[in-house]
Tab-separated table of C-alpha atoms in Angstrom:
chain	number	residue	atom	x	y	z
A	26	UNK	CA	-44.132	8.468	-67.681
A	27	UNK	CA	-45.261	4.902	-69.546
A	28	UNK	CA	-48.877	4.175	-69.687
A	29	UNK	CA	-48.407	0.732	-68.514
A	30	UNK	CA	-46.181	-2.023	-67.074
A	31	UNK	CA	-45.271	-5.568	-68.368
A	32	UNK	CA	-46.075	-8.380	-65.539
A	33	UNK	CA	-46.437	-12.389	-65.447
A	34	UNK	CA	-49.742	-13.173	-64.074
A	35	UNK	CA	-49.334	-15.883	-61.206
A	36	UNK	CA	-52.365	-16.484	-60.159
A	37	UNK	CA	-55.214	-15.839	-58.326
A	38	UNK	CA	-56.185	-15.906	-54.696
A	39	UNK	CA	-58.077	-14.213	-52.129
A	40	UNK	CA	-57.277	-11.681	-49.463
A	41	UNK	CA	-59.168	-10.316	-46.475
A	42	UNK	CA	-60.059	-6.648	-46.440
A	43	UNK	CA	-59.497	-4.724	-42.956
A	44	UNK	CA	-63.552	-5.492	-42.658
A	45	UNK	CA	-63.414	-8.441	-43.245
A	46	UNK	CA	-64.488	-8.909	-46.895
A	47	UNK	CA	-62.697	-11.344	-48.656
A	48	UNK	CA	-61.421	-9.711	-51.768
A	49	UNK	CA	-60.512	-12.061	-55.533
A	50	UNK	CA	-57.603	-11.001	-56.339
A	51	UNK	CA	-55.008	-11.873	-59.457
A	52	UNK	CA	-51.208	-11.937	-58.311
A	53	UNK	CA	-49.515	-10.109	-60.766
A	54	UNK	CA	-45.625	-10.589	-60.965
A	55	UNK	CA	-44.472	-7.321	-62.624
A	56	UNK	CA	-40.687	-6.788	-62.776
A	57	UNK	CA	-38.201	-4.031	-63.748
A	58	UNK	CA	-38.530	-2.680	-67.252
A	59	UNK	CA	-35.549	-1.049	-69.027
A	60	UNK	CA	-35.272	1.615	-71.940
A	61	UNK	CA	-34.491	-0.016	-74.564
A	62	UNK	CA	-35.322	2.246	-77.305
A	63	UNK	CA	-37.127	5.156	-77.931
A	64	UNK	CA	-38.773	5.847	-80.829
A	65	UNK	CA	-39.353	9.784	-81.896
A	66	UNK	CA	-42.527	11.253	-83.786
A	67	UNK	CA	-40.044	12.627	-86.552
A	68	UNK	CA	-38.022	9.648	-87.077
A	69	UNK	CA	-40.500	6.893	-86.557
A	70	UNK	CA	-43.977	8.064	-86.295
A	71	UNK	CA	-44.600	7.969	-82.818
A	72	UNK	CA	-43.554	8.754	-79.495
A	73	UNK	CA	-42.878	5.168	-77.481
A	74	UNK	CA	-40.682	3.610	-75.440
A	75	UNK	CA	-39.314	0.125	-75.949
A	76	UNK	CA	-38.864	-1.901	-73.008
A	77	UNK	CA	-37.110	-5.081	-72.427
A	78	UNK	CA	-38.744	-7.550	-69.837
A	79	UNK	CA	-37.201	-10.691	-68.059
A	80	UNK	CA	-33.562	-10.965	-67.839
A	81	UNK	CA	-32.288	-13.793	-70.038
A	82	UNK	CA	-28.476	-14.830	-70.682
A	83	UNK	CA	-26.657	-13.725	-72.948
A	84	UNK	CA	-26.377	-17.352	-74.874
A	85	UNK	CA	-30.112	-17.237	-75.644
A	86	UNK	CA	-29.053	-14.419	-78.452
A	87	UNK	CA	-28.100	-14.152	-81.326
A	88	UNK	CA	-25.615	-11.632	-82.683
A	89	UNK	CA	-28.076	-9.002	-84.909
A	90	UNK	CA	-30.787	-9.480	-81.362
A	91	UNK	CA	-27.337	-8.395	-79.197
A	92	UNK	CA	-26.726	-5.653	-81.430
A	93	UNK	CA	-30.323	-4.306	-80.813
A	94	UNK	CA	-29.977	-4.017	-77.075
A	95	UNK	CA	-26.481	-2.481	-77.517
A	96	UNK	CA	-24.804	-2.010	-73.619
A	97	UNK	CA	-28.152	-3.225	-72.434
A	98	UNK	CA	-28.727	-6.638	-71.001
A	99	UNK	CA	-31.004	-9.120	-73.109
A	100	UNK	CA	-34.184	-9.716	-72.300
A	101	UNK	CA	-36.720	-12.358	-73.217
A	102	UNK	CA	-39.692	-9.533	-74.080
A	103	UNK	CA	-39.769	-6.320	-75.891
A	104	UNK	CA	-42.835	-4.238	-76.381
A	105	UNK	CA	-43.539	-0.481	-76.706
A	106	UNK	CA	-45.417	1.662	-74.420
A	107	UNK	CA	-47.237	5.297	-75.374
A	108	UNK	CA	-45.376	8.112	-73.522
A	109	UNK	CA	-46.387	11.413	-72.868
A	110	UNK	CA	-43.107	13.424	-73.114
A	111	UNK	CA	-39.914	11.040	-74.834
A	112	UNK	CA	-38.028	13.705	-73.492
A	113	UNK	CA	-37.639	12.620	-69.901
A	114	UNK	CA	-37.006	9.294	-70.483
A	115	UNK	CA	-33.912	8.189	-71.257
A	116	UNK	CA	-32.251	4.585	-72.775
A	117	UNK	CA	-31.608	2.379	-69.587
A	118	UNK	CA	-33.863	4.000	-67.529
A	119	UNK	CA	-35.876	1.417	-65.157
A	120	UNK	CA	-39.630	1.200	-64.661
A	121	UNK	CA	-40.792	-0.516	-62.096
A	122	UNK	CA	-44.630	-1.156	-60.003
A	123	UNK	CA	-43.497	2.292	-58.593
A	124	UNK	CA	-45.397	3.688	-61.773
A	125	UNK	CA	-48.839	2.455	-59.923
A	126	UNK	CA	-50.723	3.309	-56.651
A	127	UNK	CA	-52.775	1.551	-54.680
A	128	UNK	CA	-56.362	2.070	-55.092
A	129	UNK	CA	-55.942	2.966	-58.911
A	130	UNK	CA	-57.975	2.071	-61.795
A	131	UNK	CA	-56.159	0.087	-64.061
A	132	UNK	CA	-56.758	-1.736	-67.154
A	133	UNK	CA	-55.136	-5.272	-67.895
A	134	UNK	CA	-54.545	-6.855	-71.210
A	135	UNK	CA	-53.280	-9.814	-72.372
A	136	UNK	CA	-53.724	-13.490	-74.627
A	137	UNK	CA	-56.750	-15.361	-73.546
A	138	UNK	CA	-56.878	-19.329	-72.999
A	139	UNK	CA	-56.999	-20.453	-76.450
A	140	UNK	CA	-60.729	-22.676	-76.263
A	141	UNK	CA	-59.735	-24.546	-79.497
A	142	UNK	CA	-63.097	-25.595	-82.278
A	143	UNK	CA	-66.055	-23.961	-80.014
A	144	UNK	CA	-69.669	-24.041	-81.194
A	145	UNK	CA	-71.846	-20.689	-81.623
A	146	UNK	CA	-73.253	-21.290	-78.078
A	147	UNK	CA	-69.696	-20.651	-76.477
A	148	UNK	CA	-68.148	-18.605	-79.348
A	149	UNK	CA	-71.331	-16.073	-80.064
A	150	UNK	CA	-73.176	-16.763	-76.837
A	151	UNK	CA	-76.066	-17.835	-79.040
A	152	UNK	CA	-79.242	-19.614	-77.401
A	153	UNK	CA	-79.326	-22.661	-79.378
A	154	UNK	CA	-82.276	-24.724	-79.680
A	155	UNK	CA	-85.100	-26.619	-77.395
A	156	UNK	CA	-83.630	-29.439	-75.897
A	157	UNK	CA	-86.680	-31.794	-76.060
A	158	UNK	CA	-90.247	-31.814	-77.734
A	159	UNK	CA	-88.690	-33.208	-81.121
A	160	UNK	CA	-86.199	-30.843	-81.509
A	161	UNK	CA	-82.909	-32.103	-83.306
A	162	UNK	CA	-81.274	-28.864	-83.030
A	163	UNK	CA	-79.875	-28.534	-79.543
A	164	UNK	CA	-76.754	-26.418	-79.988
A	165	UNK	CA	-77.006	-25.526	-83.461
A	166	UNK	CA	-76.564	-22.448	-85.372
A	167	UNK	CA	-79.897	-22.239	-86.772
A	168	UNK	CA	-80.719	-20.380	-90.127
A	169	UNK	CA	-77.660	-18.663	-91.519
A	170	UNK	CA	-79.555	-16.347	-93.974
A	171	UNK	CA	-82.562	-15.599	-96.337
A	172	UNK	CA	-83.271	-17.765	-99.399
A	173	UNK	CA	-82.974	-16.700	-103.195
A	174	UNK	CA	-82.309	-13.052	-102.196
A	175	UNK	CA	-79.504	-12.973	-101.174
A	176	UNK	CA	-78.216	-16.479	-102.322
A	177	UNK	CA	-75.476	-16.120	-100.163
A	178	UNK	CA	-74.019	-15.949	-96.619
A	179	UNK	CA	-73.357	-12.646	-95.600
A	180	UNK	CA	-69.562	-11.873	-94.764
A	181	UNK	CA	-68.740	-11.928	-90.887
A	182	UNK	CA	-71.676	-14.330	-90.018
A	183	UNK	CA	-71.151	-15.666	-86.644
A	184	UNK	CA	-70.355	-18.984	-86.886
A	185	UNK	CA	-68.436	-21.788	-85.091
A	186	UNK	CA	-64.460	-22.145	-84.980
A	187	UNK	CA	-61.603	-21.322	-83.053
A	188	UNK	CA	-62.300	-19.397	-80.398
A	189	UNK	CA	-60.098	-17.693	-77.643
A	190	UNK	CA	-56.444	-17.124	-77.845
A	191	UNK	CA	-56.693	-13.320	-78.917
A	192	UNK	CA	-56.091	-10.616	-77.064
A	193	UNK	CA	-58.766	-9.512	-74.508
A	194	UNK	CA	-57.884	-6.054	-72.678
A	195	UNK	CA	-60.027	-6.520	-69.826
A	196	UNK	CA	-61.518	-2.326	-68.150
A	197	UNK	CA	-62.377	-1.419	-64.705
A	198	UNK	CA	-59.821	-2.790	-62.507
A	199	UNK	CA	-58.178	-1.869	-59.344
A	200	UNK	CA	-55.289	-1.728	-58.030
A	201	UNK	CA	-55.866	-3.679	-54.312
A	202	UNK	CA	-52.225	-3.464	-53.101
A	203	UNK	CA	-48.848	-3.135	-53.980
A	204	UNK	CA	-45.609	-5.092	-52.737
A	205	UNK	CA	-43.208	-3.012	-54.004
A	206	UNK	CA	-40.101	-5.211	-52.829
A	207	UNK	CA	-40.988	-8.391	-54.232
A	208	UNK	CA	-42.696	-6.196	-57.079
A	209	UNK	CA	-46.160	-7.990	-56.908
A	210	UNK	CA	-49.291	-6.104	-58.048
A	211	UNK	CA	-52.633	-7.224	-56.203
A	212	UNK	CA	-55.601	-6.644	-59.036
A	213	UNK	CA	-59.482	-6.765	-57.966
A	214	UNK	CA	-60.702	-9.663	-60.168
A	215	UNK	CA	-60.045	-12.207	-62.863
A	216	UNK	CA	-57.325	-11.230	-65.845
A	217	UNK	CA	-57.290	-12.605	-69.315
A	218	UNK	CA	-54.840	-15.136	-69.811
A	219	UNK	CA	-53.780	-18.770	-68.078
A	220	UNK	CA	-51.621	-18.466	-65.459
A	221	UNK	CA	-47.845	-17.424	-66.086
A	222	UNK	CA	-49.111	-15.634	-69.370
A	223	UNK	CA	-47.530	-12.317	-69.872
A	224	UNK	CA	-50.207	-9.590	-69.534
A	225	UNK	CA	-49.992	-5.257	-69.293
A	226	UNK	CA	-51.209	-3.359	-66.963
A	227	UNK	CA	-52.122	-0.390	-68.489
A	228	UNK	CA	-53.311	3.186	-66.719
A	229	UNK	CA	-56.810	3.556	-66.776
A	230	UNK	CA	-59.655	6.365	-66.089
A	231	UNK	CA	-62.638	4.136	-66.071
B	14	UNK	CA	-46.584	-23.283	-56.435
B	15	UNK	CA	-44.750	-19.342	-56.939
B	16	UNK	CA	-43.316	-17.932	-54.178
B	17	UNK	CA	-44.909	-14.241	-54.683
B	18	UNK	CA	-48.233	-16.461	-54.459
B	19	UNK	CA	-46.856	-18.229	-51.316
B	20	UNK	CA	-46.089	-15.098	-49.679
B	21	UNK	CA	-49.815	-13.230	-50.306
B	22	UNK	CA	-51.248	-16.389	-49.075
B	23	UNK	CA	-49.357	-16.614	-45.867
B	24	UNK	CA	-49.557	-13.246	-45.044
B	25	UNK	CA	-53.636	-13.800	-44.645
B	26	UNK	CA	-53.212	-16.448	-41.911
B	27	UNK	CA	-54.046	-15.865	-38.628
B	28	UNK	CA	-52.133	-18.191	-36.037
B	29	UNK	CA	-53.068	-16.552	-32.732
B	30	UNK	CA	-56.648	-18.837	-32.796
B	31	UNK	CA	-56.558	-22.656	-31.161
B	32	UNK	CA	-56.305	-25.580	-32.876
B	33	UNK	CA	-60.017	-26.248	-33.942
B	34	UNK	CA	-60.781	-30.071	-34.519
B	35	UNK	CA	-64.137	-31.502	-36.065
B	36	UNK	CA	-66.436	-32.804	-33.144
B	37	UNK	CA	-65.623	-29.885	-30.357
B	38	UNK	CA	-67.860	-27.541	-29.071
B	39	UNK	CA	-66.997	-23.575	-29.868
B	40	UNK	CA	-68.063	-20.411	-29.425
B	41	UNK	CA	-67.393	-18.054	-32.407
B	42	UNK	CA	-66.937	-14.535	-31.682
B	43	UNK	CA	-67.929	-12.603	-34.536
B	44	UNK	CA	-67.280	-8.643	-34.905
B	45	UNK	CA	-71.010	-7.824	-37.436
B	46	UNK	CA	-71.773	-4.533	-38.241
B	47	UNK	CA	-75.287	-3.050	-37.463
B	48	UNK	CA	-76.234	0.116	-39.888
B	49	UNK	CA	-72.663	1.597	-38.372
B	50	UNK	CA	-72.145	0.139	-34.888
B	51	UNK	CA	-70.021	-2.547	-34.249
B	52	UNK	CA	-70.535	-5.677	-31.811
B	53	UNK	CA	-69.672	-8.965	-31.205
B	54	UNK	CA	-71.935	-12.161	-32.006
B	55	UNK	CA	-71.015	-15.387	-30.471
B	56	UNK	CA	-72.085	-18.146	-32.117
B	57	UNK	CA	-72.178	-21.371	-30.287
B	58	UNK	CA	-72.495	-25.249	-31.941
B	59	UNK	CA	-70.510	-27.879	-32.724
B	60	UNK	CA	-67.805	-28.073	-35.653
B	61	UNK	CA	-68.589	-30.559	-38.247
B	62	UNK	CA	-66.526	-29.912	-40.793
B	63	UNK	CA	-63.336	-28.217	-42.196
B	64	UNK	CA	-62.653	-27.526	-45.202
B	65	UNK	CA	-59.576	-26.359	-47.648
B	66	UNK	CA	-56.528	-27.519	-44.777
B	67	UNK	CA	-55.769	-25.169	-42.454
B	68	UNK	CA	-52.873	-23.197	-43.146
B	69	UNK	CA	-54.653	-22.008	-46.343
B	70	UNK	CA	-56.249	-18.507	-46.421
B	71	UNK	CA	-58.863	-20.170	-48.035
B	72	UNK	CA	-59.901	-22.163	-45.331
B	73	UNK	CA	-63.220	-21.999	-43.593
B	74	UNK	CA	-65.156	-24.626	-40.734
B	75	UNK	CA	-68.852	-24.814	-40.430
B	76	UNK	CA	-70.770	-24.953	-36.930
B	77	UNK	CA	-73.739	-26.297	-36.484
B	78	UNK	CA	-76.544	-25.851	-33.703
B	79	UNK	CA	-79.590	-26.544	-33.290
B	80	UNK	CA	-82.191	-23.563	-32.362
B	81	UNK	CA	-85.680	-23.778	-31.478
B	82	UNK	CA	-85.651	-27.336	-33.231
B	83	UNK	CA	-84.113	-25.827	-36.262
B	84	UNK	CA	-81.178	-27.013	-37.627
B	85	UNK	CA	-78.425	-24.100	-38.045
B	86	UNK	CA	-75.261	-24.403	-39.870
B	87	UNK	CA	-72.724	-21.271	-40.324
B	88	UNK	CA	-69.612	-21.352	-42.553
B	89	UNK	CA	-67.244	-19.369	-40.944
B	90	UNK	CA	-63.421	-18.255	-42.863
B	91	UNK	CA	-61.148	-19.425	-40.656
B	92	UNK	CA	-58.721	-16.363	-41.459
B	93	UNK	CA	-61.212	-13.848	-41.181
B	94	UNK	CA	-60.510	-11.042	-39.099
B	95	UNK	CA	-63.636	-10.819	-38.371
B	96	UNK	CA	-63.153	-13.402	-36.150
B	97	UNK	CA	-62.799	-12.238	-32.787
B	98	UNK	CA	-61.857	-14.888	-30.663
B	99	UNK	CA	-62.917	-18.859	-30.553
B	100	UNK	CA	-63.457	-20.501	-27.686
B	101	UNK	CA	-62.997	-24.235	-27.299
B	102	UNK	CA	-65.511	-25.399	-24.870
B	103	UNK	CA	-65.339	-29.738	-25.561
B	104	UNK	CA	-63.472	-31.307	-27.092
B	105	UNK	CA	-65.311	-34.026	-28.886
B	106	UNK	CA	-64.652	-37.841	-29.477
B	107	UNK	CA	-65.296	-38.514	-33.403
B	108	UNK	CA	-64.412	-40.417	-36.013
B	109	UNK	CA	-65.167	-39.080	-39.479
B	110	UNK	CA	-63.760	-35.985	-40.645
B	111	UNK	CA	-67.097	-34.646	-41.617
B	112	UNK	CA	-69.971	-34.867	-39.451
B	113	UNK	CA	-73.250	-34.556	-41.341
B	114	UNK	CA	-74.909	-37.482	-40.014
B	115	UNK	CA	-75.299	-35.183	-37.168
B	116	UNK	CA	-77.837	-33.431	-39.400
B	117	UNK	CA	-80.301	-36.625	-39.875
B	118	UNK	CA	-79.861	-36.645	-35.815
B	119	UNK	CA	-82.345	-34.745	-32.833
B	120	UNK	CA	-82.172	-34.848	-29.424
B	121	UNK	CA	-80.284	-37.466	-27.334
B	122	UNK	CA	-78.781	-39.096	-30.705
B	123	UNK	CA	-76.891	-35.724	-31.428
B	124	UNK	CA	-74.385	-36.012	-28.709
B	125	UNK	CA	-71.265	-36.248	-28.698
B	126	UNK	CA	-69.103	-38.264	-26.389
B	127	UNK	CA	-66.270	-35.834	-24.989
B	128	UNK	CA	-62.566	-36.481	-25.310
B	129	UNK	CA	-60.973	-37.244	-22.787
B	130	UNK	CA	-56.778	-36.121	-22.980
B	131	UNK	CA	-54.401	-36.851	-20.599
B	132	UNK	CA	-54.350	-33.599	-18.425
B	133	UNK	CA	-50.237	-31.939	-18.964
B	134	UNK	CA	-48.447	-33.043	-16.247
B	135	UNK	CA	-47.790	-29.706	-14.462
């Protein structure tokens, strides 16, 4: 079985528990997922499983992209999932939210909302400095480093620039509830990503 | 908006409640849970306000009463099924949408005038 499932994140809402407690939730819109390839510890390395995601036509591809998918139909996404045993999966096989349960712990990864130029306040989460009593620092970086010793900036300072836009994998959620025919994952919480971003849900023990 | 969003949304909506309008007078009955019993709390005031529409699982009212000379305001969800029942008791004559100059009010200047509908012709 894969350890995860490609989905479009939609959105988020909220939904009422049987009690009464109104649950955050993230509307994931996963989808089928076929075999497209499957890659062998001997031949390439590893054991995974390349899937296709999101139908596209045919006239969005290009010959040498055709000939990769060979009888399969094109998609617009292709990414590789871990697999315990390549044996029992086979090219064109389908994976669909059927590889979740409700209740489960799941882990979701994906791009995060790119926050362009970002001081070291928002980037680093540093506390900047007094707003008043003369101070001309406010948000600031502050001192960078020692003086003659070492006479330089240390690699990997934290320091301002672009922030966000990388990939976040974000632990410790749950599976709320499952609608297996319209193939929409309920997840407890926020997801990285703006909406209609492509995230994975991946299997989870935490 | 998506229609797999559309479709969790509507499924939270409750349609069996009346139509609750700013200005009437209701009793809420609540379901709260004691240590592990169960029972019903009615809470009785006035709505004075609505908020997020109506057909939006989002959507809560607040009630306001006035106890002891103390001011009390709940913020109910109006999908919640923890919402027993609602009972409309007066329907009130109003004019704003919102009504918290009801809160700068005591007494006598509180009221509010009753509205009076055209009884269905049976």
């Amino acid at each position: 079985m894969l350890n995860g499932l490609l989905a479009r994140k939609i959105g988020m809402t909220q939904i009422f528990e049987e009690d009464g407690t109104a649950l955050p939730v993230t509307v994931l819109q996963s989808g089928p997922m076929t075999v497209i390839q499957k890659k062998t510890l001997e031949k390439d390395g590893c054991n995974h499983v390349q899937v296709g995601f999101e139908a596209i036509p045919e006239r969005k591809v290009n010959k040498p992209i055709k000939g990769h998918y060979k009888e399969q139909a094109p998609t617009r996404f292709l990414r590789e999932f871990e697999v315990e045993n390549i044996d029992e999966v086979e090219v064109g096989q389908v994976f669909d939210v059927s590889l979740f349960s409700e209740g489960e712990s799941i882990a979701v990864s994906g791009n995060s909302k790119g926050k362009g130029f970002t001081g070291v306040m928002k980037r680093h989460g540093f506390a900047g400095q007094p707003a008043s009593h003369g101070h001309r620092g406010h948000r600031g970086t502050g001192s960078i480093g020692q003086c003659a010793t070492p006479s330089r900036v240390f690699k990997g300072k934290k320091m301002h620039g672009r922030h966000g836009n990388s990939k976040v994998t974000q632990l410790g959620l749950k599976i709320v509830k499952i609608l297996a025919d319209e193939a929409v994952v309920l997840v407890k919480g926020a997801v990285p990503g703006p909406n209609g971003g492509l995230v994975t849900i991946l299997k989870s023990n935490r | 908006m998506s229609t797999a969003m559309e479709m969790v949304e509507q499924s939270q909506l409750r349609s069996e409640l009346p139509e609750l309008r700013v200005g009437s007078s209701v009793r809420v009955n609540y379901r709260i849970t004691e240590g592990n019993k169960e029972r019903i709390q009615a809470f009785e005031g006035v709505i004075i306000g609505k908020h997020c529409g109506t057909r939006n699982n989002k959507a809560t009212f607040t009630v306001r009463k006035v106890t002891q000379g103390y001011g009390v305001e709940r913020i109910f969800p109006l999908h919640s099924p923890r919402i027993e029942s609602v009972d409309i008791i007066k329907i009130g004559k109003v004019r704003q949408a919102k009504l918290y100059y009801l809160r700068a009010r005591r007494g006598k200047a509180a009221r509010i005038k009753e509205r009076i509908t055209a009884r269905p012709s049976a």
